[in-house]
PDB file of C-alpha atoms in Angstrom:
ATOM      1  CA  UNK A   1     105.072 -17.118 188.707  1.00 46.00           C
ATOM      2  CA  UNK A   2     101.205 -17.319 187.764  1.00 63.00           C
ATOM      3  CA  UNK A   3      99.607 -20.689 187.683  1.00 74.00           C
ATOM      4  CA  UNK A   4      97.362 -19.516 184.878  1.00 79.00           C
ATOM      5  CA  UNK A   5      98.352 -20.428 181.127  1.00 88.00           C
ATOM      6  CA  UNK A   6      97.538 -18.223 178.140  1.00 87.00           C
ATOM      7  CA  UNK A   7      94.602 -19.219 175.764  1.00 91.00           C
ATOM      8  CA  UNK A   8      94.406 -18.110 172.238  1.00 92.00           C
ATOM      9  CA  UNK A   9      91.493 -17.469 170.042  1.00 94.00           C
ATOM     10  CA  UNK A  10      90.762 -16.978 166.315  1.00 95.00           C
ATOM     11  CA  UNK A  11      93.066 -13.816 165.417  1.00 95.00           C
ATOM     12  CA  UNK A  12      90.196 -12.166 163.758  1.00 96.00           C
ATOM     13  CA  UNK A  13      87.790 -12.429 166.521  1.00 96.00           C
ATOM     14  CA  UNK A  14      90.516 -11.145 168.931  1.00 95.00           C
ATOM     15  CA  UNK A  15      91.260  -8.102 166.344  1.00 96.00           C
ATOM     16  CA  UNK A  16      87.335  -7.391 166.263  1.00 96.00           C
ATOM     17  CA  UNK A  17      87.083  -7.306 169.891  1.00 97.00           C
ATOM     18  CA  UNK A  18      90.290  -5.054 170.307  1.00 97.00           C
ATOM     19  CA  UNK A  19      88.684  -2.626 167.777  1.00 97.00           C
ATOM     20  CA  UNK A  20      85.604  -2.625 169.806  1.00 97.00           C
ATOM     21  CA  UNK A  21      87.051  -2.002 173.096  1.00 97.00           C
ATOM     22  CA  UNK A  22      89.311   0.679 171.745  1.00 97.00           C
ATOM     23  CA  UNK A  23      86.223   2.519 170.326  1.00 97.00           C
ATOM     24  CA  UNK A  24      84.266   2.122 173.372  1.00 98.00           C
ATOM     25  CA  UNK A  25      87.008   3.546 175.681  1.00 97.00           C
ATOM     26  CA  UNK A  26      87.555   6.571 173.275  1.00 98.00           C
ATOM     27  CA  UNK A  27      83.985   7.310 173.152  1.00 98.00           C
ATOM     28  CA  UNK A  28      83.432   6.983 177.125  1.00 97.00           C
ATOM     29  CA  UNK A  29      86.386   9.253 177.571  1.00 96.00           C
ATOM     30  CA  UNK A  30      84.809  12.084 175.347  1.00 97.00           C
ATOM     31  CA  UNK A  31      82.736  14.396 177.707  1.00 96.00           C
ATOM     32  CA  UNK A  32      80.430  15.016 174.731  1.00 97.00           C
ATOM     33  CA  UNK A  33      79.267  11.573 174.644  1.00 98.00           C
ATOM     34  CA  UNK A  34      75.758  10.449 175.355  1.00 98.00           C
ATOM     35  CA  UNK A  35      76.292   7.836 177.517  1.00 98.00           C
ATOM     36  CA  UNK A  36      72.772   6.402 177.898  1.00 98.00           C
ATOM     37  CA  UNK A  37      72.664   6.640 173.893  1.00 98.00           C
ATOM     38  CA  UNK A  38      75.733   4.854 173.408  1.00 98.00           C
ATOM     39  CA  UNK A  39      74.962   2.037 175.866  1.00 98.00           C
ATOM     40  CA  UNK A  40      71.527   1.421 174.497  1.00 98.00           C
ATOM     41  CA  UNK A  41      72.777   1.277 170.823  1.00 98.00           C
ATOM     42  CA  UNK A  42      75.598  -1.277 172.151  1.00 98.00           C
ATOM     43  CA  UNK A  43      72.920  -3.388 174.051  1.00 98.00           C
ATOM     44  CA  UNK A  44      70.676  -3.495 171.093  1.00 98.00           C
ATOM     45  CA  UNK A  45      73.566  -4.721 168.789  1.00 96.00           C
ATOM     46  CA  UNK A  46      74.887  -7.176 171.275  1.00 96.00           C
ATOM     47  CA  UNK A  47      71.602  -8.627 172.599  1.00 96.00           C
ATOM     48  CA  UNK A  48      69.275  -8.291 169.382  1.00 96.00           C
ATOM     49  CA  UNK A  49      71.464  -7.656 166.460  1.00 95.00           C
ATOM     50  CA  UNK A  50      70.084  -4.720 165.347  1.00 96.00           C
ATOM     51  CA  UNK A  51      70.195  -0.983 165.935  1.00 96.00           C
ATOM     52  CA  UNK A  52      67.833   0.503 168.737  1.00 98.00           C
ATOM     53  CA  UNK A  53      65.587   2.436 166.396  1.00 97.00           C
ATOM     54  CA  UNK A  54      64.576  -0.690 164.571  1.00 97.00           C
ATOM     55  CA  UNK A  55      64.361  -2.682 167.763  1.00 98.00           C
ATOM     56  CA  UNK A  56      61.885   0.140 169.170  1.00 98.00           C
ATOM     57  CA  UNK A  57      59.655  -0.096 166.304  1.00 97.00           C
ATOM     58  CA  UNK A  58      59.604  -3.870 166.492  1.00 96.00           C
ATOM     59  CA  UNK A  59      59.769  -4.652 170.224  1.00 97.00           C
ATOM     60  CA  UNK A  60      59.206  -1.459 172.239  1.00 97.00           C
ATOM     61  CA  UNK A  61      59.385  -3.017 175.780  1.00 97.00           C
ATOM     62  CA  UNK A  62      62.688  -4.912 174.841  1.00 97.00           C
ATOM     63  CA  UNK A  63      64.200  -1.536 173.419  1.00 98.00           C
ATOM     64  CA  UNK A  64      62.933   0.609 176.164  1.00 98.00           C
ATOM     65  CA  UNK A  65      64.752  -1.467 178.757  1.00 97.00           C
ATOM     66  CA  UNK A  66      67.959  -1.062 177.197  1.00 98.00           C
ATOM     67  CA  UNK A  67      67.949   2.530 177.942  1.00 98.00           C
ATOM     68  CA  UNK A  68      69.202   3.259 181.535  1.00 98.00           C
ATOM     69  CA  UNK A  69      66.960   6.170 181.720  1.00 98.00           C
ATOM     70  CA  UNK A  70      63.933   3.807 181.693  1.00 98.00           C
ATOM     71  CA  UNK A  71      65.237   1.652 184.534  1.00 98.00           C
ATOM     72  CA  UNK A  72      66.030   2.122 188.129  1.00 98.00           C
ATOM     73  CA  UNK A  73      69.058   0.941 190.494  1.00 98.00           C
ATOM     74  CA  UNK A  74      68.676   0.061 194.177  1.00 97.00           C
ATOM     75  CA  UNK A  75      71.144   2.649 195.017  1.00 97.00           C
ATOM     76  CA  UNK A  76      68.970   5.439 193.545  1.00 97.00           C
ATOM     77  CA  UNK A  77      66.272   4.735 196.603  1.00 96.00           C
ATOM     78  CA  UNK A  78      69.005   5.413 199.326  1.00 94.00           C
ATOM     79  CA  UNK A  79      70.068   8.860 200.874  1.00 92.00           C
ATOM     80  CA  UNK A  80      73.463   8.001 201.088  1.00 94.00           C
ATOM     81  CA  UNK A  81      73.876   7.904 197.214  1.00 97.00           C
ATOM     82  CA  UNK A  82      75.432  10.749 195.559  1.00 96.00           C
ATOM     83  CA  UNK A  83      72.717  11.302 192.653  1.00 97.00           C
ATOM     84  CA  UNK A  84      74.988  13.480 190.397  1.00 97.00           C
ATOM     85  CA  UNK A  85      77.890  10.965 190.774  1.00 98.00           C
ATOM     86  CA  UNK A  86      75.602   7.949 190.143  1.00 98.00           C
ATOM     87  CA  UNK A  87      73.912   9.250 187.146  1.00 98.00           C
ATOM     88  CA  UNK A  88      77.608   9.544 185.483  1.00 97.00           C
ATOM     89  CA  UNK A  89      78.239   5.752 186.036  1.00 98.00           C
ATOM     90  CA  UNK A  90      74.637   4.471 185.881  1.00 98.00           C
ATOM     91  CA  UNK A  91      74.712   3.799 181.893  1.00 98.00           C
ATOM     92  CA  UNK A  92      78.065   2.005 182.361  1.00 98.00           C
ATOM     93  CA  UNK A  93      76.814  -0.176 185.295  1.00 98.00           C
ATOM     94  CA  UNK A  94      73.622  -1.106 183.329  1.00 98.00           C
ATOM     95  CA  UNK A  95      75.918  -2.040 180.452  1.00 98.00           C
ATOM     96  CA  UNK A  96      78.160  -4.131 182.585  1.00 98.00           C
ATOM     97  CA  UNK A  97      75.141  -5.954 184.166  1.00 98.00           C
ATOM     98  CA  UNK A  98      73.308  -6.300 180.894  1.00 98.00           C
ATOM     99  CA  UNK A  99      76.302  -7.965 179.079  1.00 98.00           C
ATOM    100  CA  UNK A 100      76.851 -10.307 181.917  1.00 98.00           C
ATOM    101  CA  UNK A 101      73.380 -12.118 180.837  1.00 96.00           C
ATOM    102  CA  UNK A 102      74.701 -12.618 177.547  1.00 96.00           C
ATOM    103  CA  UNK A 103      76.953 -15.027 175.730  1.00 96.00           C
ATOM    104  CA  UNK A 104      79.555 -12.167 175.287  1.00 96.00           C
ATOM    105  CA  UNK A 105      79.489 -11.626 178.961  1.00 97.00           C
ATOM    106  CA  UNK A 106      80.115 -15.182 179.548  1.00 97.00           C
ATOM    107  CA  UNK A 107      83.247 -15.293 177.313  1.00 97.00           C
ATOM    108  CA  UNK A 108      86.163 -14.535 179.246  1.00 96.00           C
ATOM    109  CA  UNK A 109      88.238 -13.077 176.384  1.00 96.00           C
ATOM    110  CA  UNK A 110      85.375 -10.413 175.769  1.00 97.00           C
ATOM    111  CA  UNK A 111      83.779  -9.895 179.208  1.00 98.00           C
ATOM    112  CA  UNK A 112      87.131  -9.466 181.354  1.00 97.00           C
ATOM    113  CA  UNK A 113      88.539  -6.620 178.746  1.00 97.00           C
ATOM    114  CA  UNK A 114      85.019  -5.023 178.725  1.00 98.00           C
ATOM    115  CA  UNK A 115      84.635  -4.786 182.392  1.00 98.00           C
ATOM    116  CA  UNK A 116      88.175  -3.498 182.541  1.00 98.00           C
ATOM    117  CA  UNK A 117      87.240  -0.611 180.261  1.00 98.00           C
ATOM    118  CA  UNK A 118      84.095  -0.006 182.162  1.00 98.00           C
ATOM    119  CA  UNK A 119      85.857   0.117 185.514  1.00 98.00           C
ATOM    120  CA  UNK A 120      88.226   3.006 184.319  1.00 98.00           C
ATOM    121  CA  UNK A 121      85.262   5.068 183.729  1.00 98.00           C
ATOM    122  CA  UNK A 122      83.156   4.047 186.919  1.00 98.00           C
ATOM    123  CA  UNK A 123      85.540   3.478 189.891  1.00 98.00           C
ATOM    124  CA  UNK A 124      87.343   6.095 191.784  1.00 98.00           C
ATOM    125  CA  UNK A 125      90.476   4.279 190.817  1.00 98.00           C
ATOM    126  CA  UNK A 126      91.429   1.168 188.871  1.00 98.00           C
ATOM    127  CA  UNK A 127      95.075  -0.342 188.602  1.00 96.00           C
ATOM    128  CA  UNK A 128      96.568  -2.334 185.885  1.00 96.00           C
ATOM    129  CA  UNK A 129      95.483  -5.856 184.969  1.00 96.00           C
ATOM    130  CA  UNK A 130      92.026  -5.643 186.729  1.00 98.00           C
ATOM    131  CA  UNK A 131      90.319  -9.136 186.192  1.00 97.00           C
ATOM    132  CA  UNK A 132      86.599  -9.264 187.000  1.00 98.00           C
ATOM    133  CA  UNK A 133      84.666 -12.446 186.185  1.00 98.00           C
ATOM    134  CA  UNK A 134      80.830 -12.332 185.609  1.00 97.00           C
ATOM    135  CA  UNK A 135      77.848 -11.433 187.791  1.00 97.00           C
ATOM    136  CA  UNK A 136      79.717  -9.193 190.124  1.00 98.00           C
ATOM    137  CA  UNK A 137      77.269  -6.505 191.767  1.00 97.00           C
ATOM    138  CA  UNK A 138      78.142  -2.962 193.056  1.00 97.00           C
ATOM    139  CA  UNK A 139      76.112  -0.513 195.089  1.00 97.00           C
ATOM    140  CA  UNK A 140      77.266   2.529 193.367  1.00 98.00           C
ATOM    141  CA  UNK A 141      80.403   1.675 191.667  1.00 98.00           C
ATOM    142  CA  UNK A 142      82.106   5.239 192.036  1.00 98.00           C
ATOM    143  CA  UNK A 143      83.245   4.504 195.527  1.00 98.00           C
ATOM    144  CA  UNK A 144      85.583   1.632 194.369  1.00 98.00           C
ATOM    145  CA  UNK A 145      89.116   1.859 194.912  1.00 98.00           C
ATOM    146  CA  UNK A 146      91.165  -0.902 193.241  1.00 98.00           C
ATOM    147  CA  UNK A 147      94.953  -1.369 192.865  1.00 96.00           C
ATOM    148  CA  UNK A 148      96.902  -3.363 190.453  1.00 95.00           C
ATOM    149  CA  UNK A 149      96.298  -7.038 189.607  1.00 95.00           C
ATOM    150  CA  UNK A 150      93.199  -7.478 191.658  1.00 97.00           C
ATOM    151  CA  UNK A 151      91.091 -10.235 190.796  1.00 97.00           C
ATOM    152  CA  UNK A 152      87.271 -10.557 191.550  1.00 98.00           C
ATOM    153  CA  UNK A 153      85.537 -13.907 190.733  1.00 98.00           C
ATOM    154  CA  UNK A 154      81.950 -14.650 190.082  1.00 98.00           C
ATOM    155  CA  UNK A 155      78.751 -13.566 191.915  1.00 98.00           C
ATOM    156  CA  UNK A 156      80.441 -11.364 194.158  1.00 98.00           C
ATOM    157  CA  UNK A 157      78.531  -8.362 196.119  1.00 98.00           C
ATOM    158  CA  UNK A 158      80.724  -5.289 196.563  1.00 98.00           C
ATOM    159  CA  UNK A 159      78.554  -2.861 198.812  1.00 98.00           C
ATOM    160  CA  UNK A 160      80.677   0.353 198.200  1.00 98.00           C
ATOM    161  CA  UNK A 161      78.181   2.715 199.170  1.00 97.00           C
ATOM    162  CA  UNK A 162      80.648   3.639 202.002  1.00 97.00           C
ATOM    163  CA  UNK A 163      83.853   2.661 200.153  1.00 98.00           C
ATOM    164  CA  UNK A 164      85.572  -0.189 199.617  1.00 98.00           C
ATOM    165  CA  UNK A 165      89.531  -0.386 199.002  1.00 98.00           C
ATOM    166  CA  UNK A 166      91.026  -3.509 197.361  1.00 98.00           C
ATOM    167  CA  UNK A 167      94.742  -2.980 197.268  1.00 96.00           C
ATOM    168  CA  UNK A 168      97.360  -4.700 194.958  1.00 95.00           C
ATOM    169  CA  UNK A 169      96.924  -8.355 194.380  1.00 95.00           C
ATOM    170  CA  UNK A 170      93.972  -8.842 196.340  1.00 97.00           C
ATOM    171  CA  UNK A 171      91.812 -11.928 195.484  1.00 97.00           C
ATOM    172  CA  UNK A 172      88.251 -12.090 195.954  1.00 98.00           C
ATOM    173  CA  UNK A 173      86.619 -15.426 195.471  1.00 98.00           C
ATOM    174  CA  UNK A 174      83.310 -16.690 194.203  1.00 98.00           C
ATOM    175  CA  UNK A 175      80.135 -15.509 196.405  1.00 98.00           C
ATOM    176  CA  UNK A 176      81.988 -13.313 198.744  1.00 98.00           C
ATOM    177  CA  UNK A 177      79.975 -10.351 200.261  1.00 98.00           C
ATOM    178  CA  UNK A 178      81.872  -7.198 201.231  1.00 98.00           C
ATOM    179  CA  UNK A 179      79.828  -4.459 202.966  1.00 98.00           C
ATOM    180  CA  UNK A 180      80.486  -0.811 203.752  1.00 98.00           C
ATOM    181  CA  UNK A 181      77.253   0.047 205.594  1.00 96.00           C
ATOM    182  CA  UNK A 182      75.492  -1.218 208.511  1.00 94.00           C
ATOM    183  CA  UNK A 183      72.119  -0.746 210.263  1.00 92.00           C
ATOM    184  CA  UNK A 184      71.254  -0.186 213.854  1.00 89.00           C
ATOM    185  CA  UNK A 185      69.845  -3.003 215.537  1.00 89.00           C
ATOM    186  CA  UNK A 186      66.948  -0.695 216.944  1.00 89.00           C
ATOM    187  CA  UNK A 187      66.145   1.423 213.717  1.00 88.00           C
ATOM    188  CA  UNK A 188      66.772  -0.061 210.306  1.00 86.00           C
ATOM    189  CA  UNK A 189      66.886   3.537 208.831  1.00 90.00           C
ATOM    190  CA  UNK A 190      69.856   4.346 211.157  1.00 91.00           C
ATOM    191  CA  UNK A 191      72.427   3.577 208.584  1.00 93.00           C
ATOM    192  CA  UNK A 192      76.277   4.125 209.292  1.00 94.00           C
ATOM    193  CA  UNK A 193      78.665   4.028 206.518  1.00 96.00           C
ATOM    194  CA  UNK A 194      82.381   2.905 206.877  1.00 96.00           C
ATOM    195  CA  UNK A 195      85.100   2.290 204.561  1.00 98.00           C
ATOM    196  CA  UNK A 196      86.266  -1.507 204.342  1.00 98.00           C
ATOM    197  CA  UNK A 197      89.875  -2.272 203.429  1.00 98.00           C
ATOM    198  CA  UNK A 198      91.360  -5.254 201.787  1.00 98.00           C
ATOM    199  CA  UNK A 199      95.119  -5.254 201.956  1.00 97.00           C
ATOM    200  CA  UNK A 200      97.845  -6.268 199.330  1.00 96.00           C
ATOM    201  CA  UNK A 201      97.832  -9.913 198.632  1.00 94.00           C
ATOM    202  CA  UNK A 202      94.947 -10.666 200.953  1.00 97.00           C
ATOM    203  CA  UNK A 203      92.610 -13.623 200.007  1.00 97.00           C
ATOM    204  CA  UNK A 204      88.781 -13.591 200.775  1.00 98.00           C
ATOM    205  CA  UNK A 205      87.635 -17.242 200.073  1.00 98.00           C
ATOM    206  CA  UNK A 206      84.589 -18.669 198.826  1.00 98.00           C
ATOM    207  CA  UNK A 207      81.531 -17.293 200.353  1.00 97.00           C
ATOM    208  CA  UNK A 208      83.038 -15.393 203.039  1.00 98.00           C
ATOM    209  CA  UNK A 209      81.582 -12.078 204.464  1.00 98.00           C
ATOM    210  CA  UNK A 210      83.187  -8.896 205.471  1.00 98.00           C
ATOM    211  CA  UNK A 211      81.198  -6.169 207.529  1.00 98.00           C
ATOM    212  CA  UNK A 212      81.637  -2.335 207.228  1.00 97.00           C
ATOM    213  CA  UNK A 213      84.641  -1.026 208.531  1.00 97.00           C
ATOM    214  CA  UNK A 214      86.732  -4.110 208.665  1.00 98.00           C
ATOM    215  CA  UNK A 215      90.371  -3.926 207.695  1.00 98.00           C
ATOM    216  CA  UNK A 216      92.059  -7.049 206.167  1.00 98.00           C
ATOM    217  CA  UNK A 217      95.840  -6.618 206.451  1.00 96.00           C
ATOM    218  CA  UNK A 218      98.408  -7.535 203.872  1.00 95.00           C
ATOM    219  CA  UNK A 219      98.862 -11.256 202.910  1.00 94.00           C
ATOM    220  CA  UNK A 220      95.880 -12.155 205.344  1.00 96.00           C
ATOM    221  CA  UNK A 221      93.184 -14.598 204.413  1.00 98.00           C
ATOM    222  CA  UNK A 222      89.510 -15.083 205.307  1.00 98.00           C
ATOM    223  CA  UNK A 223      88.490 -18.809 205.362  1.00 98.00           C
ATOM    224  CA  UNK A 224      85.264 -20.239 203.346  1.00 98.00           C
ATOM    225  CA  UNK A 225      82.113 -19.211 205.031  1.00 97.00           C
ATOM    226  CA  UNK A 226      83.762 -17.094 207.565  1.00 98.00           C
ATOM    227  CA  UNK A 227      82.117 -13.933 208.750  1.00 98.00           C
ATOM    228  CA  UNK A 228      84.390 -10.948 209.784  1.00 98.00           C
ATOM    229  CA  UNK A 229      83.311  -8.021 211.894  1.00 94.00           C
ATOM    230  CA  UNK A 230      86.619  -6.766 212.826  1.00 95.00           C
ATOM    231  CA  UNK A 231      90.307  -6.863 211.514  1.00 98.00           C
ATOM    232  CA  UNK A 232      92.739  -9.595 210.476  1.00 98.00           C
ATOM    233  CA  UNK A 233      96.528  -9.040 211.150  1.00 96.00           C
ATOM    234  CA  UNK A 234      99.265  -9.372 208.544  1.00 93.00           C
ATOM    235  CA  UNK A 235      99.516 -13.066 207.498  1.00 94.00           C
ATOM    236  CA  UNK A 236      96.669 -14.038 209.632  1.00 96.00           C
ATOM    237  CA  UNK A 237      94.006 -16.588 208.643  1.00 98.00           C
ATOM    238  CA  UNK A 238      90.663 -16.312 210.058  1.00 98.00           C
ATOM    239  CA  UNK A 239      88.064 -18.794 210.232  1.00 98.00           C
ATOM    240  CA  UNK A 240      84.528 -19.266 211.635  1.00 97.00           C
ATOM    241  CA  UNK A 241      81.355 -17.629 212.526  1.00 94.00           C
ATOM    242  CA  UNK A 242      82.280 -15.225 213.816  1.00 95.00           C
ATOM    243  CA  UNK A 243      85.771 -15.164 212.406  1.00 96.00           C
ATOM    244  CA  UNK A 244      88.924 -15.562 214.756  1.00 96.00           C
ATOM    245  CA  UNK A 245      92.438 -15.745 213.683  1.00 97.00           C
ATOM    246  CA  UNK A 246      93.465 -19.414 213.995  1.00 96.00           C
ATOM    247  CA  UNK A 247      96.676 -19.538 211.978  1.00 95.00           C
ATOM    248  CA  UNK A 248      99.608 -17.230 210.774  1.00 94.00           C
ATOM    249  CA  UNK A 249     101.310 -17.687 207.499  1.00 93.00           C
ATOM    250  CA  UNK A 250     105.110 -18.792 208.081  1.00 92.00           C
ATOM    251  CA  UNK A 251     106.573 -15.935 206.366  1.00 82.00           C
ATOM    252  CA  UNK A 252     109.146 -13.253 207.761  1.00 74.00           C
ATOM    253  CA  UNK A 253     107.277 -10.208 209.009  1.00 67.00           C
ATOM    254  CA  UNK A 254     106.917  -7.434 207.017  1.00 62.00           C
ATOM    255  CA  UNK A 255     107.277  -9.513 203.715  1.00 62.00           C
ATOM    256  CA  UNK A 256     104.356  -9.798 201.347  1.00 66.00           C
ATOM    257  CA  UNK A 257     105.180 -12.209 198.404  1.00 62.00           C
ATOM    258  CA  UNK A 258     105.295 -10.142 195.117  1.00 64.00           C
ATOM    259  CA  UNK A 259     105.163  -6.610 196.941  1.00 68.00           C
ATOM    260  CA  UNK A 260     107.528  -4.110 198.440  1.00 63.00           C
ATOM    261  CA  UNK A 261     107.251  -0.880 200.581  1.00 63.00           C
ATOM    262  CA  UNK A 262     104.758  -0.125 203.210  1.00 70.00           C
ATOM    263  CA  UNK A 263     101.169  -1.620 203.068  1.00 88.00           C
ATOM    264  CA  UNK A 264      98.131  -2.330 205.080  1.00 94.00           C
ATOM    265  CA  UNK A 265      98.572  -3.315 208.833  1.00 94.00           C
ATOM    266  CA  UNK A 266      95.215  -3.194 210.862  1.00 95.00           C
ATOM    267  CA  UNK A 267      97.099  -2.338 213.900  1.00 94.00           C
ATOM    268  CA  UNK A 268      98.318   0.905 212.468  1.00 95.00           C
ATOM    269  CA  UNK A 269      96.012   1.675 209.582  1.00 95.00           C
ATOM    270  CA  UNK A 270      93.448   4.519 209.850  1.00 94.00           C
ATOM    271  CA  UNK A 271      89.979   3.000 210.618  1.00 95.00           C
ATOM    272  CA  UNK A 272      86.901   4.689 209.322  1.00 94.00           C
ATOM    273  CA  UNK A 273      84.925   6.306 212.309  1.00 91.00           C
ATOM    274  CA  UNK A 274      81.738   6.129 210.342  1.00 92.00           C
ATOM    275  CA  UNK A 275      79.419   8.652 208.735  1.00 92.00           C
ATOM    276  CA  UNK A 276      75.655   8.852 209.050  1.00 92.00           C
ATOM    277  CA  UNK A 277      73.554   8.056 205.864  1.00 90.00           C
ATOM    278  CA  UNK A 278      70.410   9.308 207.492  1.00 88.00           C
ATOM    279  CA  UNK A 279      70.636  12.875 209.272  1.00 85.00           C
ATOM    280  CA  UNK A 280      67.664  12.050 211.432  1.00 89.00           C
ATOM    281  CA  UNK A 281      69.813   9.758 213.658  1.00 87.00           C
ATOM    282  CA  UNK A 282      72.323  10.830 216.076  1.00 79.00           C
ATOM    283  CA  UNK A 283      76.207  10.202 215.377  1.00 79.00           C
ATOM    284  CA  UNK A 284      77.593   8.091 216.664  1.00 77.00           C
ATOM    285  CA  UNK A 285      74.963   5.560 217.241  1.00 78.00           C
ATOM    286  CA  UNK A 286      74.734   4.817 221.033  1.00 78.00           C
ATOM    287  CA  UNK A 287      75.271   1.216 222.577  1.00 81.00           C
ATOM    288  CA  UNK A 288      72.104  -0.660 221.761  1.00 81.00           C
ATOM    289  CA  UNK A 289      72.876  -4.280 222.722  1.00 83.00           C
ATOM    290  CA  UNK A 290      73.927  -6.240 226.040  1.00 81.00           C
ATOM    291  CA  UNK A 291      74.820  -9.620 226.721  1.00 81.00           C
ATOM    292  CA  UNK A 292      71.989 -11.979 228.052  1.00 82.00           C
ATOM    293  CA  UNK A 293      71.584 -11.712 231.793  1.00 71.00           C
ATOM    294  CA  UNK A 294      74.084 -13.929 233.675  1.00 58.00           C
ATOM    295  CA  UNK A 295      75.721 -15.125 230.628  1.00 60.00           C
ATOM    296  CA  UNK A 296      79.254 -14.873 231.797  1.00 58.00           C
ATOM    297  CA  UNK A 297      80.565 -17.551 229.557  1.00 56.00           C
ATOM    298  CA  UNK A 298      79.684 -15.587 226.309  1.00 53.00           C
ATOM    299  CA  UNK A 299      81.202 -12.604 227.665  1.00 52.00           C
ATOM    300  CA  UNK A 300      84.628 -14.485 228.231  1.00 53.00           C
ATOM    301  CA  UNK A 301      84.647 -15.576 224.626  1.00 52.00           C
ATOM    302  CA  UNK A 302      84.674 -11.915 223.246  1.00 49.00           C
ATOM    303  CA  UNK A 303      86.378 -10.483 221.477  1.00 49.00           C
ATOM    304  CA  UNK A 304      87.130 -12.914 218.623  1.00 48.00           C
ATOM    305  CA  UNK A 305      89.023 -10.519 216.163  1.00 55.00           C
ATOM    306  CA  UNK A 306      90.144  -6.895 216.713  1.00 52.00           C
ATOM    307  CA  UNK A 307      86.697  -5.402 217.447  1.00 51.00           C
ATOM    308  CA  UNK A 308      84.719  -2.502 216.060  1.00 54.00           C
ATOM    309  CA  UNK A 309      82.322  -0.266 217.980  1.00 51.00           C
ATOM    310  CA  UNK A 310      78.599  -0.226 217.752  1.00 48.00           C
ATOM    311  CA  UNK A 311      76.287  -0.310 215.811  1.00 45.00           C
ATOM    312  CA  UNK A 312      76.035  -4.113 215.449  1.00 44.00           C
ATOM    313  CA  UNK A 313      73.288  -4.642 212.916  1.00 50.00           C
ATOM    314  CA  UNK A 314      72.390  -6.471 209.632  1.00 51.00           C
ATOM    315  CA  UNK A 315      73.502  -5.305 206.142  1.00 59.00           C
ATOM    316  CA  UNK A 316      71.374  -4.736 203.111  1.00 56.00           C
TER     317      UNK A 316
END
């Protein structure tokens, strides 16, 4: 049973919101819809209370910035971005990010259903009852694969350029960072993409970081401020910098509360071997690091979690 309780608002407001979401979803599903035009009109009404043409006449700088064709996103500068796919979702990401900065976006009864509608048109897949709070950032959006009953809290970074899977019931807490790309330690432009997988019922807690290619198994947990480079087994609880499994949940093997059937086990789940974002560099990236000379103690402490191969680089 959920620990959340229902909250009611004025029925007239709820009806107005529902009509808006229904109309928006229908228009976004129509392949003839001019998405940038729809988004700029929606933002002009939401942010300035007037139509776009009137705003353009009175305040052109404000109006021009509402049109996604007049702004750029970080993803557009990267070789790994599929420009054709990104241009399809760019207006919707612009709407998502912009509304989050308004009172509408800060209002859960409006912001969460709006993001649910947009996710259905942006993500590769999104299941039922997706719940996303405000100020969540995506790299491209179209490489998100999201199951049922997934919750993403505030100020999360989802670097989905290489692909992110969030399976049924996964929970991502505030300020979590999930990466799916890594840089060579010797050459920053040498970027490797690896899909990152978060299993069913897994919980990523406050301000934790998951590096590219990691597999977090069903019912696992990553502790607050932990840094994961590798895998967590089913029911495992990983803590620390870098993370290591220090506890295992007391639950029968193979049982994930609220789920049935096969799920994600990092020991058997296929791992992404990695794809190069920049063809100028060899694949795979050769080993580029070594332990400090004579540091046997450091060598004895590794590995901390199930390891991944090189490269070992920074993100972003």
